Coordinates of C-alpha atoms in Angstrom, one line a residue:
M1 CA 223.9 151.1 45.6
T2 CA 224.8 149.3 48.9
A3 CA 225.6 151.8 51.7
T4 CA 229.2 151.8 52.8
A5 CA 231.0 153.6 55.5
G6 CA 233.7 156.1 54.8
G7 CA 237.3 155.9 55.8
P8 CA 239.9 153.3 54.5
T9 CA 237.2 150.7 53.5
L10 CA 235.6 153.1 51.1
P11 CA 236.1 151.7 47.5
Q12 CA 239.1 153.4 46.0
E13 CA 237.8 154.2 42.5
R14 CA 236.7 157.3 40.6
R15 CA 233.2 157.1 39.6
V16 CA 231.1 159.7 37.7
V17 CA 227.5 158.8 37.5
T18 CA 225.9 162.3 37.1
S19 CA 226.9 165.8 36.0
I20 CA 229.2 167.4 38.6
P21 CA 227.6 168.8 40.6
G22 CA 224.7 166.4 40.4
P23 CA 221.0 167.0 41.2
K24 CA 221.2 166.2 44.9
S25 CA 224.2 168.6 45.3
Q26 CA 222.3 171.3 43.3
E27 CA 219.4 171.0 45.6
L28 CA 221.7 171.4 48.6
Q29 CA 223.4 174.3 47.0
A30 CA 220.0 176.1 46.7
R31 CA 219.5 175.5 50.5
R32 CA 223.0 176.7 51.2
N33 CA 222.4 179.9 49.2
A34 CA 219.4 180.7 51.4
A35 CA 221.0 179.9 54.7
V36 CA 224.8 180.3 54.5
A37 CA 226.5 183.7 54.3
A38 CA 227.7 184.5 50.9
G39 CA 231.2 185.3 52.0
V40 CA 231.8 181.6 52.8
G41 CA 232.9 180.3 49.4
S42 CA 233.5 176.7 48.1
V43 CA 235.9 175.4 45.4
L44 CA 233.3 173.1 44.0
P45 CA 229.5 172.9 44.9
V46 CA 229.6 169.2 45.4
F47 CA 228.2 168.0 48.8
A48 CA 230.3 165.3 50.5
K49 CA 228.7 162.2 51.9
R50 CA 231.7 159.9 52.6
A51 CA 235.4 160.1 52.2
G52 CA 238.5 157.9 52.8
G53 CA 241.8 156.9 51.4
G54 CA 242.2 158.9 48.2
V55 CA 238.6 159.6 47.3
L56 CA 235.5 161.7 48.2
E57 CA 232.0 160.5 47.5
D58 CA 229.3 163.0 47.1
V59 CA 225.5 162.8 47.8
D60 CA 224.8 161.9 44.1
G61 CA 227.0 158.8 44.3
N62 CA 230.0 160.3 42.3
S63 CA 233.4 159.3 43.7
L64 CA 236.1 162.0 43.0
I65 CA 239.8 161.5 43.3
D66 CA 241.0 163.8 46.0
F67 CA 244.0 166.0 45.3
G68 CA 243.1 168.4 48.1
S69 CA 242.9 166.7 51.4
G70 CA 240.6 169.5 52.7
I71 CA 243.5 171.8 52.2
A72 CA 246.3 169.5 53.6
V73 CA 244.2 168.4 56.6
T74 CA 243.4 164.7 55.9
S75 CA 246.9 163.6 55.2
V76 CA 246.2 160.3 57.0
G77 CA 243.0 159.9 55.0
N78 CA 239.4 160.8 56.0
S79 CA 238.2 158.8 59.1
A80 CA 241.5 157.0 59.5
E81 CA 241.1 153.9 61.8
A82 CA 243.3 155.2 64.6
V83 CA 241.7 158.7 64.4
V84 CA 238.2 157.2 64.6
R85 CA 239.1 154.7 67.3
R86 CA 240.8 157.1 69.7
A87 CA 238.3 159.9 69.0
S88 CA 235.3 157.7 69.6
A89 CA 236.7 156.4 72.8
Q90 CA 237.2 159.9 74.0
L91 CA 233.7 160.9 73.0
A92 CA 232.3 158.2 75.1
D93 CA 234.2 159.5 78.2
F94 CA 233.7 163.2 77.9
T95 CA 233.6 165.8 75.3
H96 CA 234.7 169.0 77.1
T97 CA 235.9 170.2 80.5
C98 CA 238.0 173.2 79.4
F99 CA 241.7 172.5 79.9
M100 CA 242.0 175.7 81.9
V101 CA 239.3 174.4 84.3
A102 CA 239.8 170.7 84.6
P103 CA 242.8 169.5 82.6
Y104 CA 243.2 166.1 81.0
E105 CA 245.9 163.7 79.9
G106 CA 245.2 164.0 76.2
Y107 CA 246.3 167.5 76.0
V108 CA 249.6 166.8 77.8
E109 CA 250.2 163.8 75.6
V110 CA 249.8 165.9 72.4
C111 CA 252.4 168.5 73.9
E112 CA 254.7 165.6 74.6
E113 CA 254.5 164.3 71.1
L114 CA 255.0 167.8 69.7
A115 CA 258.3 168.2 71.8
K116 CA 259.6 164.9 70.3
L117 CA 258.6 165.5 66.6
T118 CA 259.5 169.2 66.1
P119 CA 263.0 170.2 65.1
G120 CA 265.7 170.6 67.8
D121 CA 266.7 168.8 70.9
H122 CA 266.2 171.7 73.3
A123 CA 263.6 171.8 76.1
K124 CA 260.2 172.6 74.5
K125 CA 256.7 173.4 75.6
S126 CA 253.4 173.8 73.6
A127 CA 250.1 175.4 74.0
L128 CA 247.0 174.2 72.0
F129 CA 244.3 176.1 70.1
N130 CA 241.5 175.6 67.6
S131 CA 242.9 176.9 64.2
G132 CA 246.1 177.9 62.4
A133 CA 245.2 181.6 62.6
E134 CA 244.9 181.2 66.4
A135 CA 248.3 179.5 66.5
V136 CA 250.1 182.3 64.6
E137 CA 248.4 185.0 66.7
N138 CA 249.5 183.4 69.9
A139 CA 253.0 182.9 68.5
V140 CA 253.1 186.6 68.0
K141 CA 251.8 187.2 71.6
I142 CA 254.5 184.8 73.0
A143 CA 257.2 186.5 71.0
R144 CA 256.2 189.9 72.2
A145 CA 256.0 188.8 75.7
H146 CA 259.6 187.2 75.5
T147 CA 261.3 190.1 73.7
R148 CA 259.4 193.1 75.1
R149 CA 259.3 194.3 71.5
Q150 CA 256.4 195.0 69.2
A151 CA 257.3 194.7 65.5
V152 CA 256.6 191.6 63.4
V153 CA 258.2 190.9 60.1
V154 CA 256.5 188.9 57.4
F155 CA 257.0 188.3 53.7
D156 CA 255.6 188.9 50.3
H157 CA 253.2 186.1 49.2
G158 CA 252.8 184.9 52.8
Y159 CA 249.5 183.7 54.3
H160 CA 248.9 183.4 58.0
G161 CA 245.2 183.5 58.5
R162 CA 241.9 185.5 58.6
T163 CA 241.8 187.2 62.1
N164 CA 242.6 190.8 62.3
L165 CA 246.1 190.3 63.3
T166 CA 246.7 187.4 60.9
M167 CA 245.1 189.3 58.0
A168 CA 247.6 192.1 58.6
L169 CA 250.4 189.3 58.3
T170 CA 248.9 188.0 55.2
S171 CA 250.1 189.4 51.8
K172 CA 247.2 188.8 49.5
N173 CA 244.3 191.3 49.4
M174 CA 241.5 189.5 47.6
P175 CA 239.8 187.6 49.0
Y176 CA 241.5 187.6 52.5
K177 CA 241.8 191.3 53.4
H178 CA 239.7 193.3 51.0
S179 CA 237.2 195.6 52.8
F180 CA 238.1 194.2 56.3
G181 CA 240.5 196.8 57.6
P182 CA 241.9 198.6 59.4
F183 CA 244.5 196.0 60.4
A184 CA 246.7 195.5 63.4
P185 CA 249.8 197.8 63.4
E186 CA 253.5 197.0 63.8
V187 CA 253.5 194.5 60.9
Y188 CA 256.3 194.9 58.2
R189 CA 256.6 193.1 55.0
V190 CA 259.8 192.3 53.2
P191 CA 260.7 190.4 49.9
V192 CA 260.8 186.6 49.8
A193 CA 263.2 184.5 47.7
Y194 CA 260.8 183.4 44.9
P195 CA 263.1 181.7 42.4
Y196 CA 260.7 181.6 39.4
R197 CA 260.0 185.2 39.5
W198 CA 263.4 186.7 40.7
L199 CA 264.4 189.3 38.2
T200 CA 268.0 188.5 38.2
G201 CA 267.5 184.7 38.0
P202 CA 267.1 181.9 40.6
E203 CA 270.9 181.5 40.9
N204 CA 271.0 185.0 42.6
C205 CA 267.7 184.7 44.5
A206 CA 268.7 183.5 47.9
E207 CA 271.5 185.9 48.4
E208 CA 269.9 189.0 47.0
A209 CA 266.5 188.4 48.6
A210 CA 268.0 187.9 52.0
A211 CA 270.2 190.9 51.6
Q212 CA 267.2 193.0 50.7
A213 CA 265.0 191.7 53.4
I214 CA 267.7 192.2 56.1
D215 CA 268.4 195.7 54.8
M216 CA 264.8 196.7 54.9
I217 CA 264.3 195.3 58.5
T218 CA 267.5 197.0 59.7
K219 CA 266.8 200.4 58.0
Q220 CA 263.0 200.6 58.1
V221 CA 262.1 198.9 61.4
G222 CA 265.3 198.4 63.4
A223 CA 266.3 195.0 64.4
E224 CA 266.2 196.0 68.1
N225 CA 262.4 196.6 67.7
V226 CA 261.6 193.3 66.1
A227 CA 259.8 190.7 68.2
A228 CA 259.4 188.0 65.5
I229 CA 260.2 187.1 62.0
V230 CA 257.2 184.8 60.8
I231 CA 257.5 182.7 57.6
E232 CA 256.2 179.6 55.9
P233 CA 259.1 177.3 55.0
V234 CA 257.0 176.6 51.9
L235 CA 254.6 179.4 51.2
G236 CA 251.1 178.0 50.8
E237 CA 248.4 180.2 49.6
G238 CA 251.0 182.4 48.0
G239 CA 251.7 179.7 45.4
F240 CA 253.6 176.7 47.1
I241 CA 256.7 178.8 46.8
E242 CA 260.0 177.1 47.9
P243 CA 262.3 179.9 49.1
A244 CA 265.7 179.6 47.3
K245 CA 268.1 177.5 49.3
G246 CA 270.1 179.6 51.7
F247 CA 267.4 182.2 52.2
L248 CA 265.9 180.6 55.4
P249 CA 269.3 180.0 57.0
A250 CA 270.3 183.6 56.5
L251 CA 267.1 184.8 58.2
V252 CA 267.6 182.4 61.1
K253 CA 271.1 183.7 61.5
F254 CA 270.0 187.3 61.4
A255 CA 267.2 186.6 63.9
G256 CA 269.5 184.8 66.3
D257 CA 272.3 187.5 66.1
N258 CA 269.5 190.1 66.9
G259 CA 267.5 188.5 69.7
I260 CA 264.4 188.1 67.3
V261 CA 262.2 185.1 67.7
F262 CA 262.2 183.0 64.4
V263 CA 258.7 181.5 63.8
A264 CA 258.2 178.8 61.3
D265 CA 254.6 178.6 60.2
E266 CA 254.1 174.9 59.3
I267 CA 250.4 174.9 59.4
Q268 CA 250.1 173.7 55.7
S269 CA 253.5 172.0 55.3
G270 CA 253.8 170.2 58.6
F271 CA 253.2 166.5 59.5
C272 CA 254.9 164.6 56.8
R273 CA 253.3 166.7 53.9
T274 CA 256.7 167.6 52.4
G275 CA 258.3 164.2 53.0
Q276 CA 259.6 165.2 56.4
W277 CA 257.8 165.7 59.7
F278 CA 258.3 169.5 59.1
A279 CA 259.4 171.4 55.9
C280 CA 262.0 173.4 57.8
E281 CA 264.0 170.2 58.3
D282 CA 265.1 170.5 54.6
E283 CA 267.7 173.0 55.5
G284 CA 268.3 172.0 59.0
I285 CA 266.2 174.9 60.3
V286 CA 265.5 174.8 64.0
P287 CA 262.8 177.5 64.7
D288 CA 262.4 179.2 68.1
L289 CA 258.6 178.7 67.7
I290 CA 256.6 176.5 65.2
T291 CA 253.0 176.7 64.4
T292 CA 251.0 173.7 63.4
A293 CA 247.4 172.9 62.6
K294 CA 245.7 171.3 59.4
G295 CA 247.3 167.8 59.4
I296 CA 247.8 167.5 63.1
A297 CA 244.4 165.8 63.9
G298 CA 243.0 163.9 61.0
G299 CA 240.3 166.4 60.3
L300 CA 239.4 167.6 63.7
P301 CA 240.0 171.2 64.8
L302 CA 243.3 171.5 66.6
A303 CA 246.3 173.8 66.4
A304 CA 249.6 174.3 68.3
V305 CA 252.4 176.6 69.1
T306 CA 255.5 174.7 70.1
G307 CA 258.9 176.1 71.0
R308 CA 261.8 176.8 73.3
A309 CA 260.6 176.4 76.9
E310 CA 262.0 179.7 78.0
I311 CA 260.2 181.5 75.2
M312 CA 256.9 179.7 75.6
D313 CA 256.9 180.4 79.4
A314 CA 257.3 184.1 78.7
A315 CA 253.5 184.7 78.8
H316 CA 251.9 185.1 82.2
S317 CA 249.7 182.6 83.7
G318 CA 246.2 182.9 82.1
G319 CA 247.6 184.8 79.1
L320 CA 247.3 181.9 76.7
G321 CA 244.3 179.7 76.2
G322 CA 240.6 179.7 75.0
T323 CA 237.6 177.7 75.9
Y324 CA 237.9 175.0 73.4
G325 CA 241.7 175.0 72.9
G326 CA 243.0 171.5 73.0
N327 CA 239.6 170.0 73.0
P328 CA 239.9 166.3 74.3
V329 CA 238.3 164.7 71.3
A330 CA 240.6 166.6 68.9
C331 CA 243.6 165.7 71.0
A332 CA 242.7 162.0 70.8
A333 CA 242.3 162.4 67.1
A334 CA 245.8 164.0 66.9
L335 CA 247.3 161.1 68.8
G336 CA 245.6 158.7 66.3
A337 CA 246.9 160.8 63.3
I338 CA 250.5 160.7 64.7
E339 CA 250.1 156.9 65.3
T340 CA 249.1 156.5 61.7
M341 CA 251.8 158.6 60.4
R342 CA 254.4 156.5 62.2
E343 CA 252.9 153.2 61.5
L344 CA 252.4 153.8 57.7
D345 CA 255.7 155.8 57.4
L346 CA 253.8 158.6 55.8
K347 CA 257.0 160.6 55.3
A348 CA 258.1 158.0 52.8
K349 CA 254.6 157.9 51.3
A350 CA 254.9 161.7 50.6
Q351 CA 258.4 161.2 49.1
R352 CA 256.9 158.5 46.8
I353 CA 254.1 160.8 45.7
E354 CA 256.7 163.4 44.7
Q355 CA 258.7 160.8 42.7
I356 CA 255.4 159.9 40.8
M357 CA 254.0 163.5 40.3
K358 CA 257.0 165.6 39.5
P359 CA 258.2 163.6 36.5
R360 CA 254.7 163.4 35.1
L361 CA 254.1 167.1 35.6
T362 CA 257.5 168.1 34.1
A363 CA 256.7 165.8 31.0
I364 CA 253.4 167.8 30.6
Q365 CA 255.4 171.0 31.0
E366 CA 257.5 170.0 28.1
K367 CA 254.4 169.7 25.9
Y368 CA 252.5 172.8 27.0
D369 CA 254.4 176.2 27.5
V370 CA 251.4 177.4 29.5
I371 CA 253.2 175.6 32.5
G372 CA 255.9 178.0 33.7
D373 CA 257.1 176.3 36.7
V374 CA 256.8 172.8 38.4
R375 CA 257.8 173.0 42.0
G376 CA 257.1 171.7 45.6
R377 CA 258.2 168.8 47.9
G378 CA 256.6 165.6 48.9
A379 CA 252.9 165.7 48.5
M380 CA 252.8 169.6 48.3
I381 CA 253.3 170.0 44.6
A382 CA 252.3 172.8 42.3
I383 CA 252.5 174.1 38.8
E384 CA 252.3 177.8 37.9
L385 CA 250.5 178.8 34.7
V386 CA 251.6 181.6 32.5
K387 CA 250.7 183.2 29.2
S388 CA 252.5 181.7 26.2
G389 CA 256.0 183.1 25.7
S390 CA 256.0 185.1 29.0
K391 CA 255.9 184.8 32.7
D392 CA 252.7 186.9 32.9
P393 CA 250.3 185.1 35.2
N394 CA 247.5 183.1 33.5
P395 CA 244.6 182.8 36.1
E396 CA 242.0 182.1 33.3
A397 CA 243.8 179.0 32.2
T398 CA 244.1 178.0 35.8
A399 CA 240.5 178.3 36.4
A400 CA 239.6 176.5 33.1
L401 CA 241.8 173.6 34.0
A402 CA 240.4 173.2 37.5
K403 CA 236.9 173.2 36.1
A404 CA 237.8 170.6 33.5
C405 CA 239.4 168.3 36.2
H406 CA 236.3 168.8 38.5
S407 CA 234.0 167.7 35.6
E408 CA 235.9 164.5 35.2
G409 CA 236.0 163.6 38.9
L410 CA 239.3 165.0 40.0
L411 CA 239.3 167.5 42.9
V412 CA 242.1 170.1 42.5
L413 CA 242.7 173.4 44.1
T414 CA 244.0 176.7 42.8
T415 CA 246.2 179.1 44.7
G416 CA 248.7 181.8 44.3
T417 CA 249.0 185.6 44.8
Y418 CA 248.1 185.9 41.1
G419 CA 245.5 183.1 41.2
N420 CA 247.6 181.2 38.6
V421 CA 248.8 178.1 40.5
L422 CA 247.3 174.6 40.6
R423 CA 248.2 172.9 43.9
F424 CA 248.2 169.3 44.5
L425 CA 247.7 168.0 48.1
P426 CA 246.6 164.4 47.8
P427 CA 246.1 162.4 51.1
L428 CA 249.4 160.7 51.9
V429 CA 247.6 157.3 51.8
I430 CA 246.3 157.6 48.3
G431 CA 247.0 154.6 46.1
E432 CA 249.4 155.0 43.2
D433 CA 246.7 153.9 40.7
L434 CA 244.5 156.8 41.7
L435 CA 247.5 159.2 41.7
N436 CA 248.2 158.2 38.2
E437 CA 244.7 158.3 37.1
G438 CA 244.4 161.9 38.5
L439 CA 247.4 162.8 36.5
D440 CA 246.0 161.4 33.3
I441 CA 242.8 163.4 33.8
L442 CA 245.0 166.6 34.3
E443 CA 247.0 165.8 31.2
S444 CA 243.8 165.3 29.2
A445 CA 242.5 168.7 30.5
F446 CA 245.7 170.4 29.2
A447 CA 245.1 168.9 25.7
R448 CA 241.6 170.4 25.6
L449 CA 242.7 173.8 26.9

């Protein structure tokens, strides 16, 4: 086989030439087992060699259709031209100075872009970090500094990271929290408007969930003690839950009326993933602070907190930062990713992916009652699997379907508090032929379930 580079020039085709995983991946897996901590898991023990567009090629020469994007990271595709060009140029100039020691223009440029792109026309500032968990943790620090309060309110099914504070913010125990406590204090969890599982029906979900959440905050915490309300506009690890319309605006109003900082965690949903630059735009939400990561830099580690200038400036000088935060190469990659999103109109691409995926998935749902719900927006789509004739979660079927897809060369991810959701996060640059081929594989897997 002639060697080819990754990135946009990689042949956009599914190709299965060995079992999955193949012999070379199995050899590497044995080496991994001997050298890598067991706590670091993998969805599929296939070792990547190249990736680009809508495919991932492994060391055995198999080319898999990518419905994962490295968990919503490579939205612009792996090794996108502008990302590689800008990052390579920065690599040749310098790799690190530490922005807190000798600053550089790239960091400032990224913050300027974030001020333009994030919702609201108020004055904004940003601080850059390495990971989504760091961004959320620093958003809490900033909110506490601004309000001089301590309590943080989060929601059922929410996920915010793996540091000690963000584990406390995260809802799901296994695998994120189990055996790792004690956790940070002053974190309070309230209900979220989960339409599919709301007991009195989706039509009552927004109003009742908001009333319950606000009542719990008021009575159990005290609004005057709350520094921040932190929520994902589309809940990611919890199962791609879209809160019922009206729920988020009610929370925003409550926060504003009580001097609480409203934080939108857009780490998985941001940067065109849902068909808008940010998912909170769907209901016109303008958060006080917004956290971003994943899709921001085309695969390089970068994260940000962006928000109202007066809130962002509440932390004392030296109170925010980190040795690698806003690394110059990652900043260059982010500018390349944003350039790509604009030039290729990836918001529209995400909307087109939804137009293709949702009708296909709804048609499959009509044939197989194991699919309880089809939901999501843009290229952040999911199906929730249940036991026949009920809404009881069906993680066994979810795992079996994922395994069947993997064996046929389609990379899919599972998620959800109950482990019963298949989520689809294709690169926004994926070709429609690959998208439909992936859906064909999925439908065949249901037929064999």
